[in-house]
């Protein structure tokens, strides 16, 4: 449901210098979503008819993220004049000129603010018909935040920034979360009046609160019930803290949905991952991007899945996989590397020290040990012997390998692509398969074994090997040590 009297302005034009990063601050992800994506999703949940993102620093990169996470949002460009007040002014200018509803202002660097908290703020704002209602928070360490200054009667007087505050003001534990609801008319009236006569030489949005208070308008500060929700991310310490908090919420949601998560502290699950009931996630595992895990599957320990689909009751142990499909009851790992385009059929196996890429491995087929399988299609119920390599690259181009159903390859076979092995065929141990193998054929490429009797005694006389060989020759056949 859209609220036609509601607009949200997301402030995201700042440089975010404290991050010391090439990446714009609001594009740093937590739980797989850039911070500004979280904020835009919250705006959508709130049902605002208008969503405006104010940008300047790395404008095009941030605008691309806005288009991805909230195509309905409008981008407003802030000019060179710095400050949250100037940013809000640019945001306001992007709203319809006759909009006279409520304007929620949030920062792009407060990713854990949820629609529930914002909804409550809006409810208070509307019930009191205030000109401005701000979300405050009482915190243990207010360093860095703007402080809420109240008069002797507890009425909100103004907000003072850390850099402009007196020692007495710095001792105030009630901080400005940077989240507000304003009557559009109040913003229109006061934003153009902001001065930049402060320690940072910026036009502060927070000064609108002081101007409204001085004009005798009704304003209120509502302390948030869960202060950690409004913590801003200005540096990497805060980034990891908020990421851990969001992760804890996500882990808990899955646990309550019936997923066993053995060690929440070392399990990282992105926001949009789906996991079925009775799945088990073992320690040190990361489920990222658009990964889905079906019911009963077992993931980990020590596993990373990025944009993967794991079927029912599959087992994936100590694996690293990206853009891979793992079928029901299939088994992966331990120590497997599945690169994009891997599709493992139901009941199939990609085993230990196996790397796959663009490889379709059919139902019940197995690549159990020490292999590289790339640009390959394998049929059903085929077994690839230990140490197989598909040589898909000839220094110029990549070529495909096609292996049929019910094929058994001997250990250490090299498939030199392009090559096709027919259904039911076999390869001998160590075969280098350069030519197509017809169905049912046995491919051998190694010369028959030749034993040169007495070679060690002749060429390595006096060594332990020669002595061992001589001892063996002295023993009657069939005896053992
Ligand atoms: C701001 C508040 C402070 C509050 C804190 C909460 C002001 C003056 N101060 O401080 O009272 O306690 O948030 O987290 O508002 N931005 C622009 N254009 C600019 C400058 C900033 O769009 O010219 C954006 C930033 O990208 C950011 C947000 O506004 O998303 C807040 O800016 P930031 O520099 O982080 O302000 P704080 O110092 O955190
Ligand atoms: Mg900030």
CSV table of N, CA and C in Angstrom, one decimal, residues 196-335:
chain,number,residue,atom,x,y,z
A,196,UNK,N,26.2,28.3,7.4
A,196,UNK,CA,27.3,27.3,7.6
A,196,UNK,C,28.3,27.8,8.6
A,197,UNK,N,27.9,28.5,9.6
A,197,UNK,CA,28.8,29.1,10.6
A,197,UNK,C,29.0,28.1,11.7
A,198,UNK,N,29.6,27.0,11.4
A,198,UNK,CA,29.9,26.0,12.4
A,198,UNK,C,31.3,25.4,12.1
A,199,UNK,N,31.7,24.5,13.0
A,199,UNK,CA,33.1,24.0,13.0
A,199,UNK,C,33.4,23.4,11.6
A,200,UNK,N,32.4,22.8,10.9
A,200,UNK,CA,32.7,22.1,9.7
A,200,UNK,C,32.4,22.9,8.5
A,201,UNK,N,31.9,24.1,8.7
A,201,UNK,CA,31.5,25.0,7.5
A,201,UNK,C,30.5,24.4,6.6
A,202,UNK,N,29.5,23.6,7.3
A,202,UNK,CA,28.5,22.9,6.5
A,202,UNK,C,27.1,23.4,6.8
A,203,UNK,N,26.2,23.2,5.9
A,203,UNK,CA,24.8,23.5,6.2
A,203,UNK,C,24.2,22.3,6.9
A,204,UNK,N,23.9,22.4,8.2
A,204,UNK,CA,23.5,21.2,9.0
A,204,UNK,C,21.9,21.1,8.9
A,205,UNK,N,21.4,19.9,8.5
A,205,UNK,CA,20.0,19.7,8.6
A,205,UNK,C,19.5,19.8,10.1
A,206,UNK,N,20.4,19.4,11.0
A,206,UNK,CA,20.1,19.5,12.4
A,206,UNK,C,19.7,20.9,12.8
A,207,UNK,N,20.2,21.9,12.2
A,207,UNK,CA,19.8,23.3,12.6
A,207,UNK,C,18.4,23.6,12.3
A,208,UNK,N,17.7,22.9,11.4
A,208,UNK,CA,16.3,23.1,11.1
A,208,UNK,C,15.5,22.9,12.4
A,209,UNK,N,16.0,21.9,13.2
A,209,UNK,CA,15.3,21.6,14.4
A,209,UNK,C,15.4,22.8,15.4
A,210,UNK,N,16.6,23.4,15.5
A,210,UNK,CA,16.7,24.6,16.3
A,210,UNK,C,15.9,25.7,15.8
A,211,UNK,N,15.8,25.9,14.5
A,211,UNK,CA,15.1,27.0,13.9
A,211,UNK,C,13.6,26.8,14.2
A,212,UNK,N,13.1,25.6,14.1
A,212,UNK,CA,11.7,25.3,14.4
A,212,UNK,C,11.4,25.6,15.9
A,213,UNK,N,12.3,25.1,16.7
A,213,UNK,CA,12.1,25.3,18.2
A,213,UNK,C,12.0,26.8,18.5
A,214,UNK,N,13.0,27.6,17.9
A,214,UNK,CA,13.0,29.0,18.2
A,214,UNK,C,11.7,29.7,17.7
A,215,UNK,N,11.1,29.1,16.6
A,215,UNK,CA,9.9,29.7,16.1
A,215,UNK,C,8.7,29.3,16.8
A,216,UNK,N,8.9,28.4,17.9
A,216,UNK,CA,7.8,28.0,18.7
A,216,UNK,C,7.0,26.8,18.1
A,217,UNK,N,7.5,26.2,17.0
A,217,UNK,CA,6.8,25.1,16.4
A,217,UNK,C,6.8,23.8,17.3
A,218,UNK,N,5.9,23.0,17.1
A,218,UNK,CA,5.9,21.7,17.9
A,218,UNK,C,6.9,20.8,17.3
A,219,UNK,N,7.9,20.4,18.2
A,219,UNK,CA,8.8,19.4,17.8
A,219,UNK,C,9.0,18.4,18.9
A,220,UNK,N,9.4,17.2,18.5
A,220,UNK,CA,9.6,16.1,19.5
A,220,UNK,C,10.8,15.2,19.2
A,221,UNK,N,11.4,14.7,20.2
A,221,UNK,CA,12.4,13.7,20.0
A,221,UNK,C,11.9,12.4,20.6
A,222,UNK,N,11.9,11.3,19.9
A,222,UNK,CA,11.4,10.0,20.4
A,222,UNK,C,12.6,9.1,20.5
A,223,UNK,N,13.0,8.7,21.8
A,223,UNK,CA,14.1,7.8,21.9
A,223,UNK,C,13.7,6.4,21.3
A,224,UNK,N,14.6,5.8,20.5
A,224,UNK,CA,14.4,4.6,19.9
A,224,UNK,C,14.5,3.4,21.0
A,225,UNK,N,13.7,2.4,20.8
A,225,UNK,CA,13.8,1.3,21.8
A,225,UNK,C,15.1,0.5,21.7
A,226,UNK,N,15.5,0.3,20.5
A,226,UNK,CA,16.8,-0.5,20.2
A,226,UNK,C,17.8,0.4,19.6
A,227,UNK,N,18.6,1.1,20.5
A,227,UNK,CA,19.6,2.1,19.9
A,227,UNK,C,20.5,1.5,18.9
A,228,UNK,N,20.9,0.2,18.9
A,228,UNK,CA,21.8,-0.3,17.9
A,228,UNK,C,21.3,-0.2,16.5
A,229,UNK,N,19.9,-0.1,16.4
A,229,UNK,CA,19.3,-0.1,15.0
A,229,UNK,C,19.7,1.2,14.3
A,230,UNK,N,20.0,2.3,15.1
A,230,UNK,CA,20.2,3.6,14.4
A,230,UNK,C,21.7,4.0,14.4
A,231,UNK,N,22.6,3.0,14.8
A,231,UNK,CA,24.0,3.3,14.7
A,231,UNK,C,24.4,3.5,13.3
A,232,UNK,N,25.1,4.7,13.0
A,232,UNK,CA,25.6,5.0,11.7
A,232,UNK,C,26.9,4.2,11.4
A,233,UNK,N,27.2,4.1,10.2
A,233,UNK,CA,28.5,3.5,9.8
A,233,UNK,C,29.3,4.5,9.1
A,234,UNK,N,30.4,5.0,9.9
A,234,UNK,CA,31.3,6.0,9.4
A,234,UNK,C,32.7,5.4,9.1
A,235,UNK,N,33.0,4.3,9.8
A,235,UNK,CA,34.3,3.7,9.6
A,235,UNK,C,34.2,2.2,9.6
A,236,UNK,N,35.3,1.5,9.4
A,236,UNK,CA,35.2,0.1,9.2
A,236,UNK,C,34.9,-0.7,10.5
A,237,UNK,N,35.2,0.0,11.6
A,237,UNK,CA,34.9,-0.7,12.9
A,237,UNK,C,33.4,-0.8,13.0
A,238,UNK,N,32.7,0.4,12.7
A,238,UNK,CA,31.2,0.3,12.8
A,238,UNK,C,30.6,-0.6,11.7
A,239,UNK,N,31.3,-0.6,10.6
A,239,UNK,CA,30.8,-1.5,9.5
A,239,UNK,C,30.7,-2.9,9.9
A,240,UNK,N,31.8,-3.4,10.6
A,240,UNK,CA,31.8,-4.8,11.0
A,240,UNK,C,30.8,-5.1,12.1
A,241,UNK,N,30.7,-4.0,13.0
A,241,UNK,CA,29.7,-4.2,14.1
A,241,UNK,C,28.3,-4.3,13.6
A,242,UNK,N,27.9,-3.5,12.7
A,242,UNK,CA,26.5,-3.5,12.2
A,242,UNK,C,26.3,-4.8,11.3
A,243,UNK,N,27.4,-5.2,10.6
A,243,UNK,CA,27.3,-6.4,9.8
A,243,UNK,C,27.0,-7.6,10.7
A,244,UNK,N,27.7,-7.6,11.9
A,244,UNK,CA,27.6,-8.8,12.8
A,244,UNK,C,26.1,-8.8,13.4
A,245,UNK,N,25.7,-7.6,13.7
A,245,UNK,CA,24.3,-7.5,14.3
A,245,UNK,C,23.2,-8.0,13.2
A,246,UNK,N,23.4,-7.5,12.0
A,246,UNK,CA,22.4,-7.9,11.0
A,246,UNK,C,22.5,-9.5,10.8
A,247,UNK,N,23.8,-10.0,10.8
A,247,UNK,CA,23.9,-11.4,10.6
A,247,UNK,C,23.2,-12.2,11.7
A,248,UNK,N,23.4,-11.7,12.9
A,248,UNK,CA,22.7,-12.4,14.1
A,248,UNK,C,21.2,-12.4,13.9
A,249,UNK,N,20.6,-11.3,13.4
A,249,UNK,CA,19.2,-11.3,13.1
A,249,UNK,C,18.8,-12.3,12.0
A,250,UNK,N,19.6,-12.4,11.0
A,250,UNK,CA,19.3,-13.3,9.9
A,250,UNK,C,19.5,-14.8,10.3
A,251,UNK,N,20.5,-15.1,11.1
A,251,UNK,CA,20.7,-16.4,11.6
A,251,UNK,C,19.6,-16.8,12.5
A,252,UNK,N,19.1,-16.0,13.3
A,252,UNK,CA,18.0,-16.2,14.2
A,252,UNK,C,16.7,-16.5,13.5
A,253,UNK,N,16.5,-15.7,12.4
A,253,UNK,CA,15.3,-15.9,11.6
A,253,UNK,C,15.3,-17.3,11.0
A,254,UNK,N,16.5,-17.8,10.5
A,254,UNK,CA,16.5,-19.1,9.9
A,254,UNK,C,16.3,-20.2,11.0
A,255,UNK,N,17.0,-20.0,12.2
A,255,UNK,CA,16.8,-21.0,13.3
A,255,UNK,C,15.4,-21.1,13.6
A,256,UNK,N,14.6,-20.0,13.7
A,256,UNK,CA,13.2,-20.1,14.1
A,256,UNK,C,12.4,-20.7,13.0
A,257,UNK,N,12.9,-20.7,11.8
A,257,UNK,CA,12.2,-21.4,10.6
A,257,UNK,C,12.6,-22.8,10.5
A,258,UNK,N,13.4,-23.4,11.5
A,258,UNK,CA,13.7,-24.8,11.5
A,258,UNK,C,15.0,-25.2,10.9
A,259,UNK,N,15.9,-24.3,10.8
A,259,UNK,CA,17.3,-24.6,10.3
A,259,UNK,C,18.2,-24.8,11.5
A,260,UNK,N,19.0,-25.8,11.5
A,260,UNK,CA,20.0,-26.0,12.6
A,260,UNK,C,21.3,-25.2,12.2
A,261,UNK,N,21.6,-24.2,13.0
A,261,UNK,CA,22.8,-23.5,12.7
A,261,UNK,C,23.7,-23.7,13.9
A,262,UNK,N,24.7,-24.5,13.7
A,262,UNK,CA,25.5,-25.1,14.8
A,262,UNK,C,26.3,-24.0,15.5
A,263,UNK,N,26.9,-23.0,14.8
A,263,UNK,CA,27.7,-22.0,15.4
A,263,UNK,C,27.4,-20.6,14.8
A,264,UNK,N,26.4,-20.0,15.3
A,264,UNK,CA,26.0,-18.7,14.8
A,264,UNK,C,27.1,-17.7,14.6
A,265,UNK,N,28.1,-17.7,15.5
A,265,UNK,CA,29.2,-16.8,15.5
A,265,UNK,C,30.0,-16.9,14.2
A,266,UNK,N,30.1,-18.1,13.7
A,266,UNK,CA,31.0,-18.3,12.5
A,266,UNK,C,30.2,-18.6,11.2
A,267,UNK,N,28.9,-18.3,11.3
A,267,UNK,CA,28.0,-18.6,10.1
A,267,UNK,C,27.6,-17.3,9.6
A,268,UNK,N,27.8,-17.0,8.3
A,268,UNK,CA,27.5,-15.7,7.7
A,268,UNK,C,26.5,-16.0,6.6
A,269,UNK,N,25.3,-15.4,6.7
A,269,UNK,CA,24.3,-15.6,5.7
A,269,UNK,C,23.8,-14.3,5.2
A,270,UNK,N,23.8,-14.2,3.9
A,270,UNK,CA,23.3,-12.9,3.2
A,270,UNK,C,21.8,-12.8,3.4
A,271,UNK,N,21.4,-11.6,3.3
A,271,UNK,CA,20.0,-11.2,3.4
A,271,UNK,C,19.0,-12.1,2.6
A,272,UNK,N,19.4,-12.3,1.3
A,272,UNK,CA,18.4,-12.9,0.5
A,272,UNK,C,18.6,-14.4,0.2
A,273,UNK,N,19.3,-15.1,1.1
A,273,UNK,CA,19.5,-16.5,1.0
A,273,UNK,C,18.2,-17.2,1.6
A,274,UNK,N,17.8,-18.3,0.9
A,274,UNK,CA,16.7,-19.1,1.4
A,274,UNK,C,17.2,-20.5,1.8
A,275,UNK,N,16.7,-20.9,3.0
A,275,UNK,CA,17.1,-22.3,3.5
A,275,UNK,C,15.9,-23.0,4.0
A,276,UNK,N,15.8,-24.3,3.5
A,276,UNK,CA,14.7,-25.1,3.9
A,276,UNK,C,14.8,-25.7,5.3
A,277,UNK,N,13.7,-26.2,5.8
A,277,UNK,CA,13.6,-26.8,7.1
A,277,UNK,C,14.6,-28.0,7.2
A,278,UNK,N,15.1,-28.2,8.4
A,278,UNK,CA,15.9,-29.3,8.7
A,278,UNK,C,17.3,-29.3,8.0
A,279,UNK,N,17.6,-28.3,7.3
A,279,UNK,CA,18.9,-28.1,6.8
A,279,UNK,C,19.8,-27.9,8.0
A,280,UNK,N,21.1,-28.3,7.9
A,280,UNK,CA,22.1,-28.1,9.0
A,280,UNK,C,23.2,-27.3,8.4
A,281,UNK,N,23.6,-26.2,9.1
A,281,UNK,CA,24.7,-25.4,8.6
A,281,UNK,C,25.8,-25.6,9.7
A,282,UNK,N,27.0,-26.1,9.3
A,282,UNK,CA,28.1,-26.4,10.2
A,282,UNK,C,29.0,-25.2,10.3
A,283,UNK,N,29.9,-25.1,11.3
A,283,UNK,CA,30.7,-23.9,11.5
A,283,UNK,C,31.5,-23.4,10.3
A,284,UNK,N,31.8,-22.1,10.4
A,284,UNK,CA,32.7,-21.5,9.4
A,284,UNK,C,32.1,-21.6,8.0
A,285,UNK,N,30.9,-21.3,7.9
A,285,UNK,CA,30.3,-21.4,6.5
A,285,UNK,C,29.7,-20.0,6.2
A,286,UNK,N,29.7,-19.7,4.9
A,286,UNK,CA,29.2,-18.5,4.4
A,286,UNK,C,28.2,-18.8,3.2
A,287,UNK,N,27.0,-18.4,3.3
A,287,UNK,CA,26.0,-18.5,2.3
A,287,UNK,C,25.7,-17.2,1.7
A,288,UNK,N,26.0,-16.9,0.5
A,288,UNK,CA,26.0,-15.6,0.0
A,288,UNK,C,25.2,-15.4,-1.3
A,289,UNK,N,24.8,-14.2,-1.5
A,289,UNK,CA,24.1,-13.8,-2.8
A,289,UNK,C,22.7,-14.4,-2.8
A,290,UNK,N,22.4,-15.0,-3.9
A,290,UNK,CA,21.0,-15.6,-4.1
A,290,UNK,C,21.0,-17.1,-3.8
A,291,UNK,N,21.9,-17.6,-2.9
A,291,UNK,CA,21.9,-19.0,-2.7
A,291,UNK,C,20.6,-19.5,-2.1
A,292,UNK,N,20.3,-20.7,-2.5
A,292,UNK,CA,19.1,-21.4,-1.9
A,292,UNK,C,19.6,-22.8,-1.5
A,293,UNK,N,19.2,-23.2,-0.3
A,293,UNK,CA,19.5,-24.5,0.2
A,293,UNK,C,18.2,-25.2,0.5
A,294,UNK,N,17.9,-26.4,-0.1
A,294,UNK,CA,16.7,-27.1,0.1
A,294,UNK,C,16.7,-27.9,1.4
A,295,UNK,N,15.5,-28.3,1.8
A,295,UNK,CA,15.3,-28.9,3.1
A,295,UNK,C,16.3,-30.2,3.3
A,296,UNK,N,16.7,-30.3,4.5
A,296,UNK,CA,17.5,-31.5,4.9
A,296,UNK,C,19.0,-31.5,4.4
A,297,UNK,N,19.4,-30.5,3.6
A,297,UNK,CA,20.7,-30.5,3.1
A,297,UNK,C,21.7,-30.1,4.3
A,298,UNK,N,22.9,-30.6,4.1
A,298,UNK,CA,23.9,-30.3,5.2
A,298,UNK,C,25.1,-29.5,4.5
A,299,UNK,N,25.4,-28.4,5.1
A,299,UNK,CA,26.4,-27.5,4.5
A,299,UNK,C,27.5,-27.2,5.5
A,300,UNK,N,28.7,-27.4,5.1
A,300,UNK,CA,29.8,-27.1,5.9
A,300,UNK,C,30.3,-28.4,6.7
A,301,UNK,N,31.3,-28.3,7.5
A,301,UNK,CA,31.9,-27.0,7.9
A,301,UNK,C,32.8,-26.4,6.8
A,302,UNK,N,33.2,-25.2,7.0
A,302,UNK,CA,34.2,-24.5,6.2
A,302,UNK,C,33.8,-24.4,4.7
A,303,UNK,N,32.6,-24.0,4.5
A,303,UNK,CA,32.1,-24.0,3.1
A,303,UNK,C,31.6,-22.6,2.7
A,304,UNK,N,31.9,-22.2,1.5
A,304,UNK,CA,31.4,-20.9,1.0
A,304,UNK,C,30.5,-21.2,-0.2
A,305,UNK,N,29.3,-20.7,-0.2
A,305,UNK,CA,28.4,-20.9,-1.4
A,305,UNK,C,28.0,-19.5,-1.8
A,306,UNK,N,28.3,-19.1,-3.1
A,306,UNK,CA,27.9,-17.9,-3.6
A,306,UNK,C,26.9,-18.1,-4.8
A,307,UNK,N,25.7,-17.6,-4.7
A,307,UNK,CA,24.7,-17.8,-5.8
A,307,UNK,C,24.6,-19.3,-6.2
A,308,UNK,N,24.4,-20.2,-5.3
A,308,UNK,CA,24.3,-21.6,-5.6
A,308,UNK,C,22.9,-22.1,-5.2
A,309,UNK,N,22.6,-23.2,-5.9
A,309,UNK,CA,21.3,-23.9,-5.5
A,309,UNK,C,21.7,-25.3,-5.0
A,310,UNK,N,21.3,-25.6,-3.8
A,310,UNK,CA,21.6,-26.9,-3.2
A,310,UNK,C,20.3,-27.7,-3.0
A,311,UNK,N,20.2,-28.9,-3.6
A,311,UNK,CA,19.0,-29.7,-3.5
A,311,UNK,C,18.8,-30.4,-2.2
A,312,UNK,N,17.6,-31.0,-2.0
A,312,UNK,CA,17.2,-31.6,-0.8
A,312,UNK,C,18.2,-32.7,-0.4
A,313,UNK,N,18.5,-32.7,0.9
A,313,UNK,CA,19.4,-33.8,1.5
A,313,UNK,C,20.8,-33.9,0.9
A,314,UNK,N,21.2,-32.9,0.1
A,314,UNK,CA,22.6,-32.9,-0.4
A,314,UNK,C,23.5,-32.7,0.7
A,315,UNK,N,24.8,-33.1,0.6
A,315,UNK,CA,25.8,-32.9,1.6
A,315,UNK,C,27.0,-32.1,0.9
A,316,UNK,N,27.3,-31.0,1.5
A,316,UNK,CA,28.4,-30.1,0.9
A,316,UNK,C,29.4,-29.8,2.0
A,317,UNK,N,30.5,-30.4,1.9
A,317,UNK,CA,31.5,-30.3,3.0
A,317,UNK,C,32.8,-29.6,2.6
A,318,UNK,N,33.3,-28.7,3.3
A,318,UNK,CA,34.6,-28.0,3.0
A,318,UNK,C,34.7,-27.7,1.5
A,319,UNK,N,33.7,-26.9,1.0
A,319,UNK,CA,33.7,-26.6,-0.4
A,319,UNK,C,33.6,-25.1,-0.6
A,320,UNK,N,34.1,-24.7,-1.8
A,320,UNK,CA,34.0,-23.3,-2.3
A,320,UNK,C,33.2,-23.4,-3.6
A,321,UNK,N,32.1,-22.8,-3.7
A,321,UNK,CA,31.3,-22.9,-4.9
A,321,UNK,C,30.6,-21.6,-5.3
A,322,UNK,N,30.6,-21.3,-6.6
A,322,UNK,CA,30.0,-20.1,-7.1
A,322,UNK,C,29.1,-20.4,-8.3
A,323,UNK,N,27.9,-20.0,-8.3
A,323,UNK,CA,27.0,-20.2,-9.4
A,323,UNK,C,27.0,-21.7,-9.8
A,324,UNK,N,26.8,-22.5,-8.8
A,324,UNK,CA,26.7,-24.0,-9.1
A,324,UNK,C,25.4,-24.5,-8.6
A,325,UNK,N,24.9,-25.5,-9.4
A,325,UNK,CA,23.7,-26.2,-9.0
A,325,UNK,C,24.1,-27.6,-8.5
A,326,UNK,N,23.6,-27.9,-7.3
A,326,UNK,CA,24.0,-29.2,-6.7
A,326,UNK,C,22.7,-29.9,-6.5
A,327,UNK,N,22.5,-31.1,-7.1
A,327,UNK,CA,21.2,-31.8,-7.1
A,327,UNK,C,20.9,-32.4,-5.8
A,328,UNK,N,19.6,-32.9,-5.6
A,328,UNK,CA,19.2,-33.6,-4.4
A,328,UNK,C,20.1,-34.8,-4.1
A,329,UNK,N,20.4,-35.0,-2.9
A,329,UNK,CA,21.2,-36.1,-2.3
A,329,UNK,C,22.6,-36.2,-2.9
A,330,UNK,N,23.0,-35.2,-3.6
A,330,UNK,CA,24.3,-35.2,-4.2
A,330,UNK,C,25.3,-34.9,-3.0
A,331,UNK,N,26.6,-35.3,-3.3
A,331,UNK,CA,27.6,-35.1,-2.3
A,331,UNK,C,28.8,-34.3,-2.9
A,332,UNK,N,29.2,-33.3,-2.2
A,332,UNK,CA,30.3,-32.4,-2.6
A,332,UNK,C,31.4,-32.3,-1.5
A,333,UNK,N,32.6,-32.5,-1.9
A,333,UNK,CA,33.7,-32.3,-1.0
A,333,UNK,C,34.1,-33.6,-0.3
A,334,UNK,N,34.9,-33.6,0.8
A,334,UNK,CA,35.6,-32.4,1.3
A,334,UNK,C,36.7,-31.9,0.3
A,335,UNK,N,36.9,-30.6,0.4
A,335,UNK,CA,37.9,-29.9,-0.4
A,335,UNK,C,37.6,-30.0,-1.9
